[in-house]
Short mmCIF file of C-alpha atoms and ligand atoms in Angstrom, two decimals:
data_model
loop_
_atom_site.label_atom_id
_atom_site.label_comp_id
_atom_site.label_asym_id
_atom_site.label_seq_id
_atom_site.Cartn_x
_atom_site.Cartn_y
_atom_site.Cartn_z
CA UNK A 106 -84.91 -131.47 -61.13
CA UNK A 107 -85.34 -128.56 -63.54
CA UNK A 108 -88.10 -126.40 -62.06
CA UNK A 109 -88.80 -124.92 -65.50
CA UNK A 110 -89.02 -121.31 -64.31
CA UNK A 111 -85.65 -119.90 -65.45
CA UNK A 112 -86.20 -116.36 -66.74
CA UNK A 113 -89.50 -115.86 -64.91
CA UNK A 114 -89.85 -112.82 -62.62
CA UNK A 115 -90.84 -113.00 -58.95
CA UNK A 116 -91.74 -110.59 -56.15
CA UNK A 117 -90.73 -111.94 -52.75
CA UNK A 118 -91.94 -109.82 -49.82
CA UNK A 119 -90.23 -109.52 -46.42
CA UNK A 120 -87.14 -111.23 -47.77
CA UNK A 121 -83.94 -109.69 -46.38
CA UNK A 122 -83.58 -112.64 -43.99
CA UNK A 123 -85.43 -115.63 -42.57
CA UNK A 124 -88.07 -117.58 -44.48
CA UNK A 125 -88.60 -114.88 -47.12
CA UNK A 126 -84.89 -114.86 -47.91
CA UNK A 127 -84.91 -118.67 -48.09
CA UNK A 128 -87.64 -118.45 -50.74
CA UNK A 129 -85.78 -115.74 -52.68
CA UNK A 130 -82.58 -117.79 -52.56
CA UNK A 131 -84.23 -120.95 -53.92
CA UNK A 132 -85.99 -119.00 -56.69
CA UNK A 133 -82.71 -117.31 -57.63
CA UNK A 134 -81.05 -120.72 -57.79
CA UNK A 135 -83.81 -121.75 -60.23
CA UNK A 136 -82.86 -118.79 -62.45
CA UNK A 137 -85.73 -116.48 -61.51
CA UNK A 138 -85.17 -112.69 -61.62
CA UNK A 139 -86.31 -111.09 -58.38
CA UNK A 140 -87.69 -108.03 -56.69
CA UNK A 141 -87.16 -108.47 -52.97
CA UNK A 142 -88.60 -106.33 -50.21
CA UNK A 143 -88.06 -105.50 -46.55
CA UNK A 144 -88.16 -102.28 -44.53
CA UNK A 145 -84.46 -102.03 -43.67
CA UNK A 146 -82.68 -100.84 -46.82
CA UNK A 147 -79.11 -101.83 -45.85
CA UNK A 148 -79.85 -105.47 -45.00
CA UNK A 149 -82.09 -105.71 -48.07
CA UNK A 150 -79.40 -104.37 -50.41
CA UNK A 151 -76.86 -106.76 -48.87
CA UNK A 152 -79.24 -109.68 -49.47
CA UNK A 153 -79.79 -108.56 -53.07
CA UNK A 154 -76.04 -108.27 -53.71
CA UNK A 155 -75.49 -111.74 -52.24
CA UNK A 156 -78.13 -113.30 -54.53
CA UNK A 157 -76.83 -111.47 -57.64
CA UNK A 158 -73.27 -112.61 -56.92
CA UNK A 159 -74.13 -116.25 -56.27
CA UNK A 160 -76.79 -116.89 -58.90
CA UNK A 161 -76.27 -114.27 -61.64
CA UNK A 162 -79.95 -113.29 -61.73
CA UNK A 163 -81.34 -109.75 -61.68
CA UNK A 164 -82.31 -108.70 -58.16
CA UNK A 165 -83.99 -105.37 -57.42
CA UNK A 166 -84.26 -104.24 -53.79
CA UNK A 167 -87.50 -102.38 -52.97
CA UNK A 168 -87.25 -101.12 -49.39
CA UNK A 169 -90.70 -100.41 -47.94
CA UNK A 170 -93.20 -101.44 -45.29
CA UNK A 171 -95.31 -103.92 -47.26
CA UNK A 172 -98.20 -103.54 -44.79
CA UNK A 173 -98.87 -99.91 -45.83
CA UNK A 174 -100.62 -98.61 -48.95
CA UNK A 175 -97.59 -96.46 -49.85
CA UNK A 176 -95.17 -99.32 -49.28
CA UNK A 177 -97.15 -101.70 -51.45
CA UNK A 178 -97.45 -99.08 -54.22
CA UNK A 179 -93.66 -98.67 -54.27
CA UNK A 180 -93.01 -102.43 -54.30
CA UNK A 181 -95.67 -103.13 -56.94
CA UNK A 182 -94.19 -100.45 -59.19
CA UNK A 183 -90.73 -102.00 -58.85
CA UNK A 184 -92.05 -105.50 -59.49
CA UNK A 185 -94.02 -104.53 -62.64
CA UNK A 186 -96.44 -107.48 -62.75
CA UNK A 187 -94.26 -110.49 -61.98
CA UNK A 188 -95.05 -114.12 -62.86
CA UNK A 189 -94.57 -115.26 -59.25
CA UNK A 190 -95.65 -113.66 -55.96
CA UNK A 191 -94.48 -114.76 -52.52
CA UNK A 192 -96.31 -112.87 -49.77
CA UNK A 193 -94.78 -112.47 -46.33
CA UNK A 194 -94.51 -109.93 -43.49
CA UNK A 195 -93.49 -109.92 -39.86
CA UNK A 196 -95.76 -111.88 -37.54
CA UNK A 197 -97.92 -110.33 -34.79
CA UNK A 198 -96.51 -110.13 -31.25
CA UNK A 199 -97.36 -112.83 -28.68
CA UNK A 200 -99.79 -112.04 -25.86
CA UNK A 201 -103.03 -113.10 -24.21
CA UNK A 202 -106.63 -113.21 -25.43
CA UNK A 203 -107.63 -111.10 -22.41
CA UNK A 204 -105.47 -108.17 -23.50
CA UNK A 205 -105.96 -107.78 -27.26
CA UNK A 206 -108.04 -104.79 -28.31
CA UNK A 207 -109.60 -103.92 -31.65
CA UNK A 208 -106.51 -101.96 -32.73
CA UNK A 209 -104.28 -105.01 -32.12
CA UNK A 210 -106.51 -107.09 -34.37
CA UNK A 211 -106.60 -104.37 -37.03
CA UNK A 212 -102.77 -104.31 -37.13
CA UNK A 213 -102.58 -108.10 -37.39
CA UNK A 214 -105.28 -108.23 -40.06
CA UNK A 215 -103.54 -105.48 -42.05
CA UNK A 216 -100.17 -107.25 -41.97
CA UNK A 217 -101.09 -110.91 -42.26
CA UNK A 218 -104.44 -110.97 -44.08
CA UNK A 219 -105.24 -107.73 -45.93
CA UNK A 220 -101.70 -107.14 -47.24
CA UNK A 221 -101.42 -110.49 -49.05
CA UNK A 222 -104.98 -110.06 -50.31
CA UNK A 223 -104.15 -106.57 -51.68
CA UNK A 224 -101.02 -107.93 -53.39
CA UNK A 225 -102.96 -110.79 -54.97
CA UNK A 226 -105.73 -108.43 -56.11
CA UNK A 227 -103.11 -106.22 -57.78
CA UNK A 228 -101.13 -109.00 -59.46
CA UNK A 229 -103.53 -111.83 -60.29
CA UNK A 230 -105.21 -110.15 -63.30
CA UNK A 231 -101.95 -109.87 -65.31
CA UNK A 232 -101.00 -113.45 -64.42
CA UNK A 233 -104.44 -114.60 -65.65
CA UNK A 234 -104.06 -112.59 -68.87
CA UNK A 235 -100.72 -114.32 -69.49
CA UNK A 236 -102.22 -117.73 -68.64
CA UNK A 237 -99.56 -118.55 -66.04
CA UNK A 238 -98.84 -117.50 -62.47
CA UNK A 239 -97.80 -118.78 -59.08
CA UNK A 240 -98.62 -117.36 -55.65
CA UNK A 241 -97.28 -118.67 -52.36
CA UNK A 242 -98.44 -117.11 -49.10
CA UNK A 243 -96.29 -117.68 -46.03
CA UNK A 244 -98.78 -118.23 -43.20
CA UNK A 245 -98.22 -120.42 -40.12
CA UNK A 246 -98.70 -123.77 -38.44
CA UNK A 247 -101.15 -121.82 -36.28
CA UNK A 248 -103.69 -122.14 -39.12
CA UNK A 249 -103.90 -125.91 -38.53
CA UNK A 250 -103.58 -125.87 -34.76
CA UNK A 251 -103.84 -122.66 -32.71
CA UNK A 252 -100.84 -121.42 -30.73
CA UNK A 253 -102.18 -119.91 -27.49
CA UNK A 254 -99.90 -116.86 -27.27
CA UNK A 255 -100.25 -116.11 -31.00
CA UNK A 256 -104.00 -115.51 -31.08
CA UNK A 257 -103.55 -112.49 -33.35
CA UNK A 258 -101.73 -114.72 -35.85
CA UNK A 259 -104.26 -117.56 -35.43
CA UNK A 260 -107.05 -115.15 -36.34
CA UNK A 261 -105.54 -113.12 -39.17
CA UNK A 262 -103.99 -116.08 -40.96
CA UNK A 263 -107.21 -118.09 -40.75
CA UNK A 264 -108.93 -115.22 -42.58
CA UNK A 265 -106.31 -115.29 -45.34
CA UNK A 266 -106.66 -119.07 -45.60
CA UNK A 267 -110.40 -118.77 -46.21
CA UNK A 268 -109.80 -116.13 -48.89
CA UNK A 269 -107.25 -118.32 -50.67
CA UNK A 270 -109.51 -121.39 -50.51
CA UNK A 271 -112.16 -119.54 -52.52
CA UNK A 272 -109.99 -117.39 -54.78
CA UNK A 273 -107.55 -120.14 -55.81
CA UNK A 274 -110.40 -122.09 -57.46
CA UNK A 275 -111.47 -119.01 -59.43
CA UNK A 276 -108.05 -118.20 -60.90
CA UNK A 277 -106.95 -121.81 -61.54
CA UNK A 278 -108.79 -122.01 -64.91
CA UNK A 279 -106.39 -119.29 -66.10
CA UNK A 280 -103.18 -121.19 -65.28
CA UNK A 281 -102.63 -119.39 -61.98
CA UNK A 282 -102.17 -121.45 -58.83
CA UNK A 283 -102.22 -120.13 -55.27
CA UNK A 284 -101.06 -122.13 -52.26
CA UNK A 285 -100.10 -121.40 -48.66
CA UNK A 286 -97.02 -122.61 -46.79
CA UNK A 287 -97.46 -123.17 -43.06
CA UNK A 288 -94.16 -122.97 -41.19
CA UNK A 289 -93.75 -124.64 -37.86
CA UNK A 290 -90.77 -123.46 -35.88
CA UNK A 291 -87.78 -122.52 -38.07
CA UNK A 292 -84.37 -121.27 -36.99
CA UNK A 293 -84.79 -117.56 -37.80
CA UNK A 294 -84.67 -114.33 -35.80
CA UNK A 295 -88.43 -114.65 -35.25
CA UNK A 296 -87.89 -118.02 -33.54
CA UNK A 297 -85.05 -116.59 -31.41
CA UNK A 298 -87.30 -113.77 -30.33
CA UNK A 299 -90.13 -116.18 -29.39
CA UNK A 300 -87.63 -118.34 -27.45
CA UNK A 301 -86.35 -115.17 -25.76
CA UNK A 302 -89.89 -114.37 -24.63
CA UNK A 303 -90.34 -117.84 -23.12
CA UNK A 304 -86.91 -117.64 -21.42
CA UNK A 305 -87.75 -114.29 -19.85
CA UNK A 306 -91.22 -115.36 -18.71
CA UNK A 307 -89.97 -118.58 -17.14
CA UNK A 308 -86.55 -117.53 -15.87
CA UNK A 309 -84.63 -120.01 -18.01
CA UNK A 310 -81.94 -119.52 -20.67
CA UNK A 311 -82.77 -119.06 -24.34
CA UNK A 312 -80.86 -122.29 -25.08
CA UNK A 313 -82.98 -124.15 -22.52
CA UNK A 314 -86.17 -122.74 -24.05
CA UNK A 315 -85.05 -123.87 -27.50
CA UNK A 316 -84.01 -127.34 -26.30
CA UNK A 317 -87.37 -127.78 -24.63
CA UNK A 318 -89.21 -126.82 -27.79
CA UNK A 319 -87.01 -129.02 -30.00
CA UNK A 320 -87.87 -131.99 -27.79
CA UNK A 321 -91.56 -131.56 -28.74
CA UNK A 322 -90.84 -131.81 -32.50
CA UNK A 323 -90.63 -135.34 -33.95
CA UNK A 324 -87.52 -134.46 -36.02
CA UNK A 325 -85.98 -132.95 -32.82
CA UNK A 326 -84.76 -129.76 -34.47
CA UNK A 327 -85.95 -126.48 -35.93
CA UNK A 328 -86.51 -126.20 -39.69
CA UNK A 329 -84.14 -124.23 -41.90
CA UNK A 330 -84.90 -121.34 -44.22
CA UNK A 331 -83.15 -123.28 -47.01
CA UNK A 332 -85.49 -126.28 -46.83
CA UNK A 333 -88.48 -123.95 -46.55
CA UNK A 334 -87.26 -122.05 -49.63
CA UNK A 335 -86.82 -125.25 -51.64
CA UNK A 336 -90.47 -126.16 -51.06
CA UNK A 337 -91.52 -122.65 -52.04
CA UNK A 338 -89.56 -122.86 -55.30
CA UNK A 339 -91.23 -126.19 -56.08
CA UNK A 340 -94.68 -124.66 -55.49
CA UNK A 341 -93.68 -121.88 -57.92
CA UNK A 342 -92.42 -124.37 -60.51
CA UNK A 343 -93.93 -125.79 -63.68
CA UNK A 344 -94.51 -129.04 -61.78
CA UNK A 345 -96.97 -127.50 -59.30
CA UNK A 346 -99.78 -126.67 -61.73
CA UNK A 347 -102.13 -129.30 -60.26
CA UNK A 348 -101.63 -128.20 -56.62
CA UNK A 349 -104.39 -125.66 -55.95
CA UNK A 350 -105.47 -123.93 -52.75
CA UNK A 351 -103.45 -126.23 -50.50
CA UNK A 352 -101.99 -125.54 -47.07
CA UNK A 353 -98.57 -127.17 -46.93
CA UNK A 354 -97.40 -127.76 -43.38
CA UNK A 355 -93.62 -127.69 -42.77
CA UNK A 356 -93.32 -128.40 -39.07
CA UNK A 357 -91.11 -131.46 -38.57
CA UNK A 358 -94.20 -133.42 -37.54
CA UNK A 359 -95.04 -131.09 -34.66
CA UNK A 360 -98.78 -130.91 -35.42
CA UNK A 361 -100.15 -134.23 -34.22
CA UNK A 362 -102.90 -134.79 -36.78
CA UNK A 363 -103.83 -137.44 -39.34
CA UNK A 364 -104.74 -134.88 -42.05
P1 NAP B 474 -87.62 -112.97 -39.57
O1 NAP B 474 -86.46 -113.89 -39.61
O2 NAP B 474 -87.78 -112.04 -38.43
O3 NAP B 474 -87.59 -112.13 -40.94
C1 NAP B 474 -88.61 -111.25 -41.23
C2 NAP B 474 -88.32 -110.56 -42.56
O4 NAP B 474 -89.46 -109.79 -42.90
C3 NAP B 474 -87.16 -109.60 -42.51
O5 NAP B 474 -86.53 -109.55 -43.78
C4 NAP B 474 -87.85 -108.27 -42.21
O6 NAP B 474 -87.03 -107.18 -42.60
C5 NAP B 474 -89.10 -108.42 -43.07
N1 NAP B 474 -90.25 -107.65 -42.65
C6 NAP B 474 -90.85 -107.68 -41.43
N2 NAP B 474 -91.89 -106.84 -41.41
C7 NAP B 474 -91.97 -106.29 -42.64
C8 NAP B 474 -92.82 -105.34 -43.24
N3 NAP B 474 -93.83 -104.78 -42.56
N4 NAP B 474 -92.61 -104.99 -44.54
C9 NAP B 474 -91.61 -105.55 -45.24
N5 NAP B 474 -90.76 -106.44 -44.72
C10 NAP B 474 -90.93 -106.81 -43.44
O7 NAP B 474 -89.00 -113.78 -39.63
P2 NAP B 474 -89.30 -115.25 -40.21
O8 NAP B 474 -89.02 -116.23 -39.15
O9 NAP B 474 -88.68 -115.40 -41.55
O10 NAP B 474 -90.89 -115.20 -40.33
C11 NAP B 474 -91.55 -114.83 -41.54
C12 NAP B 474 -93.05 -115.00 -41.33
O11 NAP B 474 -93.32 -116.38 -41.03
C13 NAP B 474 -93.60 -114.20 -40.14
O12 NAP B 474 -94.89 -113.74 -40.46
C14 NAP B 474 -93.68 -115.21 -39.03
O13 NAP B 474 -94.66 -114.89 -38.08
C15 NAP B 474 -94.05 -116.46 -39.82
N6 NAP B 474 -93.69 -117.68 -39.09
C16 NAP B 474 -92.41 -117.92 -38.76
C17 NAP B 474 -92.11 -119.08 -38.03
C18 NAP B 474 -90.69 -119.39 -37.61
O14 NAP B 474 -90.50 -120.35 -36.84
N7 NAP B 474 -89.68 -118.68 -38.06
C19 NAP B 474 -93.12 -119.99 -37.69
C20 NAP B 474 -94.44 -119.71 -38.07
C21 NAP B 474 -94.71 -118.54 -38.77
P3 NAP B 474 -87.24 -105.70 -41.94
O15 NAP B 474 -87.37 -105.90 -40.47
O16 NAP B 474 -86.02 -104.93 -42.36
O17 NAP B 474 -88.49 -105.18 -42.56
#
């Protein structure tokens, strides 16, 4: 299928590896020129070189912490009002509801709610002026069904989801669609680190922790960044103009719910 977005320009945040890189890769394959972001400059430049070499698109690497005002200013300047925005950042650490203090919530809200909101606020007006735009926010399965140890994520991402539900209906008349993607467990470094935490807490191997988690997923495996990226590229395509304010769950069937 031709996604119809060849020659468009996209900003993909937190994209040197994992789900963000999967999204950047699928957009590059669709012929989209990219600005990609992450904090670590070396890995980011390597990712950019890889995408340029394989897909022949323009890829600019903007190394910065996207959760800070200065970082966002640098990335927004490099991106220069793109047609497509994919928001992403590292997820909050696991823990317990009894331990989280105000500062922990402020950090989580900054990274996983207020950063994507600031990016949308900065970029939506130019998309509306042009009459076309696509925004995909990478959130989490925890929006549909809370994950006990990820209460900071449950909370911050729920706030973003409410913002998108309202805002997406206000920008849609201008040809701009905003949707959220909700990853269940995917085989990335973030998943390895969560499995490592379980292994340590329970005195089992990381492989055993992963096998136990895989057994709870109807497809019996973790998702891949490539399949996640393909869905992202579709949501950024010409074909997605009637999909507005939705929360697309990619979890291998793990969330046991009818809707
Ligand atoms: P990952 O493999 O650890 O990759 C994270 C990427 O984000 C890296 O490129 C990292 O590069 C970049 N990054 C992290 N913090 C950043 C910041 N402050 N500013 C700019 N770039 C930043 O993680 P992932 O698995 O792709 O997860 C992506 C998001 O999806 C996270 O929010 C995670 O919580 C969420 N999620 C993941 C899963 C899963 O199973 N993988 C499930 C549900 C939700 P640098 O470290 O160099 O900055």
